[in-house]
Coordinates of C-alpha atoms and ligand atoms in Angstrom, one line a residue:
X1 CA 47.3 -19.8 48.4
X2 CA 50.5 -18.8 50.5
X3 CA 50.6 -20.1 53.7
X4 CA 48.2 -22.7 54.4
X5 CA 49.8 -24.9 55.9
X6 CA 51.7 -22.3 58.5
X7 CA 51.0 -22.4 62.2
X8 CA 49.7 -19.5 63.3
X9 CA 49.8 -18.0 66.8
X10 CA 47.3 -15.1 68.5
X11 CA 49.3 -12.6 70.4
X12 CA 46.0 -11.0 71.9
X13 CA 47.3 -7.6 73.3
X14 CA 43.6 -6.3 75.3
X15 CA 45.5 -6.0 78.4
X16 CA 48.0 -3.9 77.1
X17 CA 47.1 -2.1 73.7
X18 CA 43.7 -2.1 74.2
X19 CA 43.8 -0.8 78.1
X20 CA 46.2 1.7 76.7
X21 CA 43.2 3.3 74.8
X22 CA 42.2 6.7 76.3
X23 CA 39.5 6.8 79.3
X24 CA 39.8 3.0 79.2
X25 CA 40.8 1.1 82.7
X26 CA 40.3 -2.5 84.0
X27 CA 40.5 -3.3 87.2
X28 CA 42.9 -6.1 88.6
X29 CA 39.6 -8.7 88.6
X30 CA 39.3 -7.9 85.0
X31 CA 42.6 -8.3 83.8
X32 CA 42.6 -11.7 85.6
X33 CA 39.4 -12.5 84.3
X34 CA 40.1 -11.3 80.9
X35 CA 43.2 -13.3 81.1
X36 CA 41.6 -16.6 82.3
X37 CA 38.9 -16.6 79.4
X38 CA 41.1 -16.2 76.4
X39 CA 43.7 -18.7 77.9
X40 CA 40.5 -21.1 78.2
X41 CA 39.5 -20.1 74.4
X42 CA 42.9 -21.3 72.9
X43 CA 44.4 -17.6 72.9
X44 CA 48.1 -18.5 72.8
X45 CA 49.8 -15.5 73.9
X46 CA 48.6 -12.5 76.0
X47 CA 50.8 -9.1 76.1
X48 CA 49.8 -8.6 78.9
X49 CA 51.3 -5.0 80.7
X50 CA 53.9 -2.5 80.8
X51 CA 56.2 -3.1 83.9
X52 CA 57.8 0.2 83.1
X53 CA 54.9 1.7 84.7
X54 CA 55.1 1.3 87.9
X55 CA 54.0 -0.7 91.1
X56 CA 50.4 -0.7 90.2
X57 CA 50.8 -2.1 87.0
X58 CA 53.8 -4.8 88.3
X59 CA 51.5 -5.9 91.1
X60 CA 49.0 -6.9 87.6
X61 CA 51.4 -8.5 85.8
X62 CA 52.8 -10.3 88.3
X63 CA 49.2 -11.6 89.3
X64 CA 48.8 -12.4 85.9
X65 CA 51.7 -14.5 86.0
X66 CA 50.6 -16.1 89.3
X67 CA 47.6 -17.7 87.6
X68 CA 49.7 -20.5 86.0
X69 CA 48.0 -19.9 82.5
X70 CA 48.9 -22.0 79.5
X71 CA 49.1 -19.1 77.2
X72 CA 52.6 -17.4 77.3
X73 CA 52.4 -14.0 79.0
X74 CA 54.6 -10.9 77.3
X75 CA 55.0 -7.4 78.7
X76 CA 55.7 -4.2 76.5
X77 CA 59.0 -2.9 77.0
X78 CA 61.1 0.4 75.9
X79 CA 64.2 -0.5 74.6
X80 CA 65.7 -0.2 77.8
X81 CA 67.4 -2.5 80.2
X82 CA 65.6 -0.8 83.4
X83 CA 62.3 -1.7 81.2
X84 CA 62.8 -5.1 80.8
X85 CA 64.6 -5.4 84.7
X86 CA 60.9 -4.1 85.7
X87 CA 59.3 -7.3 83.7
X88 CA 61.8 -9.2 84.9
X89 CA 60.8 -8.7 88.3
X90 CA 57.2 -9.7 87.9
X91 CA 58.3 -12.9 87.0
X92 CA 57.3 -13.0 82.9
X93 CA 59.5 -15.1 80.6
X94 CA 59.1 -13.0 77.5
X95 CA 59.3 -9.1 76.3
X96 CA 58.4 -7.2 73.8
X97 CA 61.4 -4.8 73.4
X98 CA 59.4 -1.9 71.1
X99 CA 62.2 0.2 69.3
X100 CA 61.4 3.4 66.6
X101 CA 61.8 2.1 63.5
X102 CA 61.2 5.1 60.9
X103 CA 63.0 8.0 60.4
X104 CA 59.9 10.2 61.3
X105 CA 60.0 8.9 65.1
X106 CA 63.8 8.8 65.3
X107 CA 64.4 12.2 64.4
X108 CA 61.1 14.1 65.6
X109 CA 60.2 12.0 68.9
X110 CA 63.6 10.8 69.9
X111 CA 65.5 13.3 68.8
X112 CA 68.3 10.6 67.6
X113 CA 69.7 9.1 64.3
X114 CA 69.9 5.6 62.9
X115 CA 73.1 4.3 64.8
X116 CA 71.4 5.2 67.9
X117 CA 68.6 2.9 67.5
X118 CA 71.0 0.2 66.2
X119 CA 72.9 0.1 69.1
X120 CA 69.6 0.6 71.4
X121 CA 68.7 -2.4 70.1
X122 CA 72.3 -4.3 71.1
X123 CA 72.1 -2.8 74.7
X124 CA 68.5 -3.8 75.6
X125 CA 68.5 -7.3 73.3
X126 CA 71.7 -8.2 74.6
X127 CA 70.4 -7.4 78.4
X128 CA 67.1 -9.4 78.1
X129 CA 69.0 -12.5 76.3
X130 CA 71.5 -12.0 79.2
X131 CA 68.5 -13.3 81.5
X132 CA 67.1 -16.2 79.0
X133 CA 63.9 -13.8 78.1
X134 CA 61.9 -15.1 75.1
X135 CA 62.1 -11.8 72.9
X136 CA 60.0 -10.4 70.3
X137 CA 61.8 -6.9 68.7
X138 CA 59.0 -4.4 68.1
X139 CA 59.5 -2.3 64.9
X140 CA 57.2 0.7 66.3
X141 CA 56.0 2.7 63.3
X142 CA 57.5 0.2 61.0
X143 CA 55.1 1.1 57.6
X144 CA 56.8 4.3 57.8
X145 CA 60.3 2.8 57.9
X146 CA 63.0 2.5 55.3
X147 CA 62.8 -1.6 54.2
X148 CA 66.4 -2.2 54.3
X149 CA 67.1 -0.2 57.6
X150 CA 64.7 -2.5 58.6
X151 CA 66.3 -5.6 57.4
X152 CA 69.2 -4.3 59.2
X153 CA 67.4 -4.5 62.2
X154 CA 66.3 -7.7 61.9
X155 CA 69.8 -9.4 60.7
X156 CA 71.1 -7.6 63.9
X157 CA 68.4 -9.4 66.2
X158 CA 68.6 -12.8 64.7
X159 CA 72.1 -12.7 65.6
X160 CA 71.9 -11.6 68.9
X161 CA 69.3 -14.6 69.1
X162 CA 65.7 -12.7 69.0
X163 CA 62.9 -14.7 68.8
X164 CA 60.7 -12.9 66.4
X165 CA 60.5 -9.3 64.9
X166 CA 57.2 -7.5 65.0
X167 CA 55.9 -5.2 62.4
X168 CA 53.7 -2.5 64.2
X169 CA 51.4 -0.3 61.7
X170 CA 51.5 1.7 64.1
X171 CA 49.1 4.5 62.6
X172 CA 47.2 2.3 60.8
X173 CA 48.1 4.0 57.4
X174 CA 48.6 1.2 55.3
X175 CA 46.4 -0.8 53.0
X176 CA 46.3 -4.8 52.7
X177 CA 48.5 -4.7 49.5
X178 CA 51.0 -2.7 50.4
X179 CA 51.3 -3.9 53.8
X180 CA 51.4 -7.6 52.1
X181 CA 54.5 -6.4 50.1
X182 CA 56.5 -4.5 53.1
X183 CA 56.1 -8.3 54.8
X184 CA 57.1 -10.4 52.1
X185 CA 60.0 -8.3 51.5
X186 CA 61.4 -8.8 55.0
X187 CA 60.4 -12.5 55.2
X188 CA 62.0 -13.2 51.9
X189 CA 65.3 -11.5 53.5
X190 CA 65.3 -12.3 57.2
X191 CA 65.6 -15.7 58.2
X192 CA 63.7 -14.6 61.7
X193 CA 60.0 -15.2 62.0
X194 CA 57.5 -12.4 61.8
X195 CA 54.6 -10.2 63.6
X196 CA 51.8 -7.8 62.7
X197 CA 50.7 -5.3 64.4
X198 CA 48.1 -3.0 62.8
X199 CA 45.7 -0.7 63.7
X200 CA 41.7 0.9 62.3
X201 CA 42.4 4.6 61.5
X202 CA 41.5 3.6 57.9
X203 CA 39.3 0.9 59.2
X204 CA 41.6 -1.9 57.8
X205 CA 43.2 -3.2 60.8
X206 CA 41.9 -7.0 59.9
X207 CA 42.2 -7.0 56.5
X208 CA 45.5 -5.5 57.4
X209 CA 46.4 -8.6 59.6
X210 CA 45.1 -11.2 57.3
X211 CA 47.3 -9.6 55.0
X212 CA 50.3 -9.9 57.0
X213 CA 49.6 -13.4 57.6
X214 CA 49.4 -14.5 54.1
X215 CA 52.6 -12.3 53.3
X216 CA 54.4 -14.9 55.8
X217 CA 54.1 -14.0 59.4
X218 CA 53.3 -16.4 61.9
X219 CA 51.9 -14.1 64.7
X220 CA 49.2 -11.8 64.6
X221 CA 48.4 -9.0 67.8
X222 CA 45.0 -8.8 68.3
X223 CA 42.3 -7.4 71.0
X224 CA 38.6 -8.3 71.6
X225 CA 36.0 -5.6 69.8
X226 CA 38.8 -4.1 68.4
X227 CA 39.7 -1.8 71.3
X228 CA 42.7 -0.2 71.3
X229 CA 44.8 3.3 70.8
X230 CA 42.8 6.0 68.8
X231 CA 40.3 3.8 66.3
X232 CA 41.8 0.1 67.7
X233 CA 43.7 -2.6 66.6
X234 CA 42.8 -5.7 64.5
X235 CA 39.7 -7.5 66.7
X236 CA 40.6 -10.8 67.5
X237 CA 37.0 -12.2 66.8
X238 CA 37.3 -10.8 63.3
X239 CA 40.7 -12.2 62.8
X240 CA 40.2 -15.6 64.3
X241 CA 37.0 -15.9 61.7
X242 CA 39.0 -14.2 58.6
X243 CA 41.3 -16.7 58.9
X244 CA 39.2 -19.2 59.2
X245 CA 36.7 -19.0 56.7
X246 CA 38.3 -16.9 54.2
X247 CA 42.0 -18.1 54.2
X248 CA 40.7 -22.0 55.7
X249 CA 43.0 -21.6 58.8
X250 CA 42.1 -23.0 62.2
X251 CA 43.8 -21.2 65.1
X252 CA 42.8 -23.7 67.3
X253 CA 40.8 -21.1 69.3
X254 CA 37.3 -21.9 70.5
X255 CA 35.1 -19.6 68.6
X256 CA 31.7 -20.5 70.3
X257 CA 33.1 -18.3 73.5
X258 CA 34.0 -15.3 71.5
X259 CA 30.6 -13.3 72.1
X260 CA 30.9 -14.0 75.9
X261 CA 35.1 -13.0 75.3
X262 CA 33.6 -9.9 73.8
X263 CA 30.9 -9.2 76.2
X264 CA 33.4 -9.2 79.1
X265 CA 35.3 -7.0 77.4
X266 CA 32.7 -4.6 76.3
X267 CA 31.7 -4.0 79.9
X268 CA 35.0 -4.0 81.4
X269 CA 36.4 -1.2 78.9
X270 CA 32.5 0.2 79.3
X271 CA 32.5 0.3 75.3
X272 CA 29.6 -1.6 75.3
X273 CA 29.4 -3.8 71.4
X274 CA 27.6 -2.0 68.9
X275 CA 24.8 -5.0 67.7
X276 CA 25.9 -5.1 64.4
X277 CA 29.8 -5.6 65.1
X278 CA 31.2 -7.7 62.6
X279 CA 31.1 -11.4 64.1
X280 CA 29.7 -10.9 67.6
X281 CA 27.4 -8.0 67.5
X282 CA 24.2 -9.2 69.1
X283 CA 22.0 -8.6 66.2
X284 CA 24.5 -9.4 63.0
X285 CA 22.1 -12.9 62.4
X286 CA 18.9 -10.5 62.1
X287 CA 17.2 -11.4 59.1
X288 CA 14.2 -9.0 57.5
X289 CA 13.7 -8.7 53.8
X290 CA 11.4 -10.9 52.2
X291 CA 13.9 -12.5 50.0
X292 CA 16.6 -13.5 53.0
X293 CA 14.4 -14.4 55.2
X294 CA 12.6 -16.3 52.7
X295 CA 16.1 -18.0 51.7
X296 CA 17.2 -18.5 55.0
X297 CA 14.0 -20.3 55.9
X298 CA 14.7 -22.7 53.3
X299 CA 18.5 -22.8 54.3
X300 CA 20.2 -20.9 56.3
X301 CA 23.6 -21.3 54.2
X302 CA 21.7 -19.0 51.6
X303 CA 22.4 -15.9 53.4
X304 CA 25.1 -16.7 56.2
X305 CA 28.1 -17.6 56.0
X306 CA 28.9 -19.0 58.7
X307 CA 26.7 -20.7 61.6
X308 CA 25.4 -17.8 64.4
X309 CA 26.6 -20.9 66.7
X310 CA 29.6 -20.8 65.8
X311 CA 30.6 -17.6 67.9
X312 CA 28.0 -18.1 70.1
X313 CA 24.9 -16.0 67.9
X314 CA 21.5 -16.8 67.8
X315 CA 19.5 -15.9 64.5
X316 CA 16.7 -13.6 65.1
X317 CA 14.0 -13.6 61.9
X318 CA 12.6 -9.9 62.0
X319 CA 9.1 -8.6 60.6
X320 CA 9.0 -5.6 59.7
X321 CA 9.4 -2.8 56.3
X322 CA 11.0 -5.1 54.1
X323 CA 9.3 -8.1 55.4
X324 CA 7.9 -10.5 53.2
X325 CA 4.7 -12.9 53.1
X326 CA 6.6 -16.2 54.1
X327 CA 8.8 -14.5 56.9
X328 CA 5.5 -13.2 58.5
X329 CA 3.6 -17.1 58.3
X330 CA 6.8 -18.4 59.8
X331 CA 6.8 -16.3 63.1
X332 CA 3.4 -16.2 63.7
X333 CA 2.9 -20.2 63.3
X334 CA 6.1 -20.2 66.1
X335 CA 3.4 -17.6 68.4
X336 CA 0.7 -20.2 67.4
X337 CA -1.5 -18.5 64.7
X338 CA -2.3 -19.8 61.8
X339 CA -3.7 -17.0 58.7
X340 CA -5.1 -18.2 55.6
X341 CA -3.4 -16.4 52.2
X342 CA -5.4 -13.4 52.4
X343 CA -5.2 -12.7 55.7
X344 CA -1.3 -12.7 55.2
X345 CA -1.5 -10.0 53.1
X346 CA -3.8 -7.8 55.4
X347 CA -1.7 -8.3 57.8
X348 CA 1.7 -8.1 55.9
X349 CA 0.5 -4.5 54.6
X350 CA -0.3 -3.3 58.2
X351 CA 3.4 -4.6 59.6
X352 CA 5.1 -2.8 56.9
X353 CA 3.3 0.7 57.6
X354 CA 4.2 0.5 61.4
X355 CA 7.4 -0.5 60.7
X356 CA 7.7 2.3 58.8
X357 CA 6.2 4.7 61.3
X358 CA 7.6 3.4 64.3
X359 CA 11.1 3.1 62.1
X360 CA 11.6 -0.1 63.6
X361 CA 10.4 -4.1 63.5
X362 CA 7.7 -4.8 65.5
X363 CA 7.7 -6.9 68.7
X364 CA 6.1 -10.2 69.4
X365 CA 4.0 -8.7 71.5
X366 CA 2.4 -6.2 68.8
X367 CA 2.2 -9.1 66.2
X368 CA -0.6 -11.0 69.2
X369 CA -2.3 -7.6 68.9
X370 CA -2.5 -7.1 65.6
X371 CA -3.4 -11.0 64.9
X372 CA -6.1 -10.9 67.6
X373 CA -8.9 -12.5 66.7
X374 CA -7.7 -14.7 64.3
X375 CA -7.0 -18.6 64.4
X376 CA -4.7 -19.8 67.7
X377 CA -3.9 -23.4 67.0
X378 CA -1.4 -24.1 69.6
Ligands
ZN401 ZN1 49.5 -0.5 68.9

């Protein structure tokens, strides 16, 4: 397996990709709250703003910086030097200078050609090295670039002394494979360590990242839930577990905080996580049919695959359609009521047809009702 043995670092990019999604706005306690936790989970880089856009968004940034966090704070710059003057100025020691990479955006968004961008490139690399910024270049719509103008790119910013080169899927338009071979091909050319940037439209953003990862690069942008510009970016609870348990790499992040990571965010974006979310949705442990709860009862390594606890999940052990005999003795001995075999099944058959009409599971509180009169023995 490729990679193993490579370090890996987060670039978690909530305060600046996923604010950037429409109708979403956190205040200045957010961001700073926002900040603190994922600097406290092991997060070890935060983009955390865009300078560029003005005092509001300096005044951020700048209190960002003022918190002293371990976690190295980036901005998002144009490839301009008034841009990265702007980040300058709120005190951050590293940039992200963003720069078009594919012909599509040259010609129909900047209305430019190739040499422009090259020497776009020199101007604003050249200014931010000028002032000892840590630099990553930021290959905007790179899956639609040429590879070798690419390459060019990147032999151009390794020698002007760029720290790292990030490949943004900007439209979220590529698949794991493809994107696996775009990266290997510039890591097996460019002596300059690589990014990934990728977004959901096609709802591959993590698989998309892990991808990247094992194709050689050593950072990967993420934001909590997902949240990010049209259908988000790769969600850094999904990532930080992908890697983990299917690739067997620790990030060093603290993954028992990621629910309360991901509740913060959820109410500070007010996109509130849906319950089944992969990895933190309240409700992804919920176990009904007869035959997982049944196998979970014996062990739960029969149908999880990883511990609820581990992000911070509890298990829940639902009764209702689907249930079966063992599920149902198991919850009602925890609410204290003990049924002998047939009076499992009576009751089994009358859980299963409210559960059907209700088109729900049933509460705790309708299981006392329905068991009244039987055995308590607790
Ligand atoms: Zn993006």
């Amino acid at each position: 397996m490729s990679g193993v043995d490579r370090k890996i670092i987060i670039d978690d990019t909530t305060l600046r990709d996923g604010e950037q999604t429409a109708g979403v706005v956190f205040s200045l306690a957010e961001r700073k709250r926002i900040a603190r936790m994922l600097d406290e989970i092991g997060v070890g880089e935060l983009e955390c703003g865009i300078p560029a856009m003005g005092r509001d968004e300096q005044r951020a940034v700048r209190a960002l910086v003022d918190l002293g966090l371990s976690a190295r704070l980036i901005t998002w710059n144009r490839a301009v030097p008034a841009d990265i003057q702007a980040s300058l100025d709120c005190g951050v020691r590293a940039v992200d200078i963003s720069i078009s990479v594919s012909d599509i955006h040259i010609r129909h968004k900047l209305g430019k050609d190739r040499s422009w961008v090259r020497e776009q490139l020199k101007t604003a690399l050249g200014f931010a090295k000028a002032h000892d910024l840590y630099v990553s270049v930021g290959g905007e719509d790179a899956s639609r670039a040429e590879l070798d103008f690419m390459v060019e790119l990147m032999d151009i910013a390794r020698d002007m002394g760029a720290d790292r080169f990030r490949f943004c899927d900007t439209l979220g338009l590529l698949d794991p494979f493809s994107l696996f071979e775009m990266v290997k091909y510039l890591v097996d050319r460019v002596d300059l360590p690589l990014e990934v940037h990728t977004h959901n439209d096609l709802g591959m953003a993590t698989a998309n990242a892990v991808a990247g990862f094992r194709a050689g690069a050593t950072f990967v942008n993420t934001t909590v839930n997902g949240l990010g510009e049209r259908a988000g970016n790769a969600a850094l609870e999904e990532v930080v577990m992908a890697l983990k348990h299917a690739c067997g790499i620790d990030t060093g992040i603290d993954t028992r905080r990621l629910v309360e990571v991901s509740n913060l965010v959820g109410r500070a974006s007010r996109r509130p996580v849906p319950e089944w979310k992969a990895v933190v949705g309240e409700r992804v442990f919920s176990h009904e049919s007869g035959l997982h709860a049944d196998g979970v009862l014996k062990n739960p390594l029969n149908y999880e695959g990883f511990d609820p606890a581990e992000v911070g999940l509890t298990r829940h052990l639902v009764l209702g359609k689907h249930s079966g005999s063992h599920g149902l003795l198991h919850r009602l001995r925890d609410l204290g009521i003990e049924l002998d075999p047939l009076e499992v099944q009576d009751v089994l058959g009358r859980v299963r047809s409210i559960s059907q009409r209700n088109k729900r599971s049933l509460t705790d509180a309708e299981l006392m009702t329905l068991t009244r009169g039987y055995r308590r023995v607790a």
